[in-house]
Amino acid sequence: MDLKLIAAFSLFPVLAFAQAPPWKDRPVLDTAASPQAILHGVPVSAVTVRDGFWSPRRKVNVEVSLPSLLALFEENGIIDNFRRVSGRKDVPRRGPLYTDSDVYKWLEAVAFVLQSGDNPQLRKSAEAVIDDIAAAQEPSGYLNTYFTREHLAERHTNMVGGHELYCAGHLVQGGIAWYRATGDRKLLETGVRLADYVAREFGPGKQPIFEGHPEFELAMIELYRTTGDRKYLDLAGYFLGGDPRNVAKARERDIVYLFTIKPFTERTHLEGHAVRAMYASSGAADYYLETGDKAYWHTLATLWDDMVQRKMYITGGVGSRADGEAFGDPYELPNRQAYTESCAAIGTMFWNWRMFQATGDAKYMDSFERALYNGANSGLSLSGNLYCYRNPLELTGDPKDRIRNPWYDTTCCPPNLQRILASLPGYFYSTSKDGLWVHLFDNNSLNWKLEDGTAIQVSQTTKYPWDGKLELTVSPASAKEFTLHLRRPSWAGSVHVSVAGAAVAAPALEKGYLTVRRTWKPGDKVVVQFDMTPRLVVSNELIRDNIGKVAVERGPLVYCMESLDQPKGTSVFDWRLDSPAGKDSFIFTWKPESLGGVVTLTHHATRPAKPASGQPLYEVKSHAAGQASIQGEVTLVPYYAFHNREITAMQVWIPTR
Ligand code: FUB
Ligand code: ZN
């Protein structure tokens, strides 16, 4: 495609950009002007994550995951798909019809990496990919490597499974992140041209369309925030509201189809494809943040309760059914069959973050943290080059259970994991009119400003999540009165807080955040101690798989047993945890050499002895003599680290005696 021709078609709203705050000061989700947002994010670049829990994960993301995924894209023809459309290469199209989206997500991840600091090698690789993408755009603005040439006639005909708008949304999100990282608009302008194509062709008074796989509305609302052009918000509203011309037809169709067509506000519970449901809910929350439409909030709150009260795994994973990659019925949360796609756990984080912007309620950040440390974190191996698509809570250890793989034809999860890790600094803090909020804990420094423009630096020092002590140094440019809001995780029992050396006997708590309002002076210290006693957790008895079992948590981490840590010759399935724990029932040990450094837990347990010969398989309960048992000790490791040593049996939910 002739680049000059593309430039001529650009409808890029230069003026709106000229009025916006500097591109590099934009957070992951830019709610600065969103009427319903009481919280406002800080840019990724404002937070430097120092050595601690997340730094090795983020390092391996930059050094291994991102370069190796690009190499795999090349090997599998995914970038060639763009070169084919632009005429740069004469090759057949490869991969499923949504592969463009994976490249866009990869670019978004690289953009977040660059927001933390330049990386010339990654930047150059990404620039070349952007060039290949832009060259593949049609003069109309249309861009999709599948619905062209031999598939041209299918364009806009397969909206259930076609993913055209899903890919378009990821292009726009990638373009926004790249612009915010570099100031370069090339990818964003490509996305704008595609968005404008959609806006020109479809909507009220034009052709009806629906999305199939939600994602476009998320992108359109962030594009509205980026450009100030209301048409993108309205377009998102059109998709979320459902075109009545489609809705009439859809009422007769199957549920997944229906869900992507009917008005979002008609949903009463979570069902159907989990990632689609999470992205739709995230987009709807964005729409609420901009419009304040109460019907949206009502639906969002109803769906969120449905998720956390009936349909979420303890790991923060969602979507229990492989069939349709879907939500199950209430309490249908089997462990071994759990589908729990990495993208679905990540989708909960996107949704929670948006709900949180509107409320400042810690319950959303608690849920965000649960997925972050467990059901999403498990998705990337410690080595950085193996990914989980599914994140089950139980594995048999059969070699067929190879759950971590370098490549999937449907490779949605790897770049999703990459963009979460790369953007993570952007989720640590927020500002509000009255002060500063601290959501996540790790060694890091914030260099940003309060909403009245006062420069502020905050430094966190902690061994979290291995230890519950946080030390914060709060340094406004000069003495300043404001409120510091610090999340008190819902799992934290007793919490001790001291400010500037003085213990705070009963710290104020608002919606799960400890709040301290005072005149802060440069260098003021806040010390917080969360109780990290391991917790035995039982589930609602309606979850059939978990009856008679417990799970173990410590801090934000869910633990699991792997057979290779258990007494020689035994499997995780042999053991029952001995009677519910008091304070000292678990021994916890810092093992720097194990799994990249983890705290392991050990606990007394019992297993049945080998039955005496002739012992019947079944006996009437009242006559049964009982079986001899053997005492032992079992070891647990954090769930996110499962299958990082070898394929072995694993379980989160452990029978108790
Ligand atoms: O359909 C695109 C992506 O692939 C979805 O988000 C995932 O669930 C997987 O089906
Ligand atoms: Zn996925």
Coordinates of N, CA, C and O and ligand atoms in Angstrom, one line a residue, residues 98 163 166 213 273 275 325 341 389 410 412, ligand 1:
Y98 N -7.8 -14.8 13.7 CA -7.6 -13.6 14.6 C -6.2 -13.3 14.9 O -5.9 -12.6 15.9
H163 N -14.1 -12.1 14.2 CA -13.1 -11.3 15.0 C -12.6 -10.1 14.3 O -11.5 -9.5 14.6
Y166 N -12.7 -7.3 16.9 CA -11.8 -7.7 18.0 C -10.3 -7.3 17.5 O -9.6 -6.7 18.3
H213 N -16.8 -10.8 19.2 CA -15.9 -10.9 20.4 C -15.7 -9.5 20.8 O -15.0 -8.7 20.2
H273 N -19.0 -17.3 26.7 CA -17.5 -17.3 26.6 C -17.0 -16.3 27.6 O -17.3 -15.1 27.6
V275 N -13.9 -14.9 28.2 CA -13.1 -13.7 27.8 C -14.0 -12.7 27.2 O -13.9 -11.5 27.5
E325 N -15.5 -22.4 26.0 CA -14.6 -21.6 26.8 C -15.4 -20.7 27.7 O -15.2 -19.5 27.8
E341 N -8.9 -19.8 31.4 CA -8.0 -19.3 30.4 C -7.2 -18.1 31.0 O -7.8 -17.3 31.7
Y389 N -2.4 -21.8 28.6 CA -3.7 -21.3 28.1 C -4.7 -21.6 29.2 O -5.4 -20.7 29.6
T410 N -3.8 -20.6 18.7 CA -4.6 -19.5 19.2 C -3.7 -18.9 20.3 O -3.7 -19.4 21.4
C412 N -3.6 -16.1 22.0 CA -4.1 -14.9 22.6 C -3.5 -14.6 24.0 O -3.2 -13.5 24.4
Ligands
FUB1 O1 -11.2 -15.7 20.1 C1 -10.0 -15.0 20.4 C2 -9.4 -15.5 21.7 O2 -9.0 -16.8 21.5 C3 -10.4 -15.4 22.8 O3 -10.3 -14.3 23.6 C4 -9.9 -16.6 23.6 O4 -10.8 -17.1 24.5 C5 -9.6 -17.6 22.5 O5 -10.7 -18.2 22.1

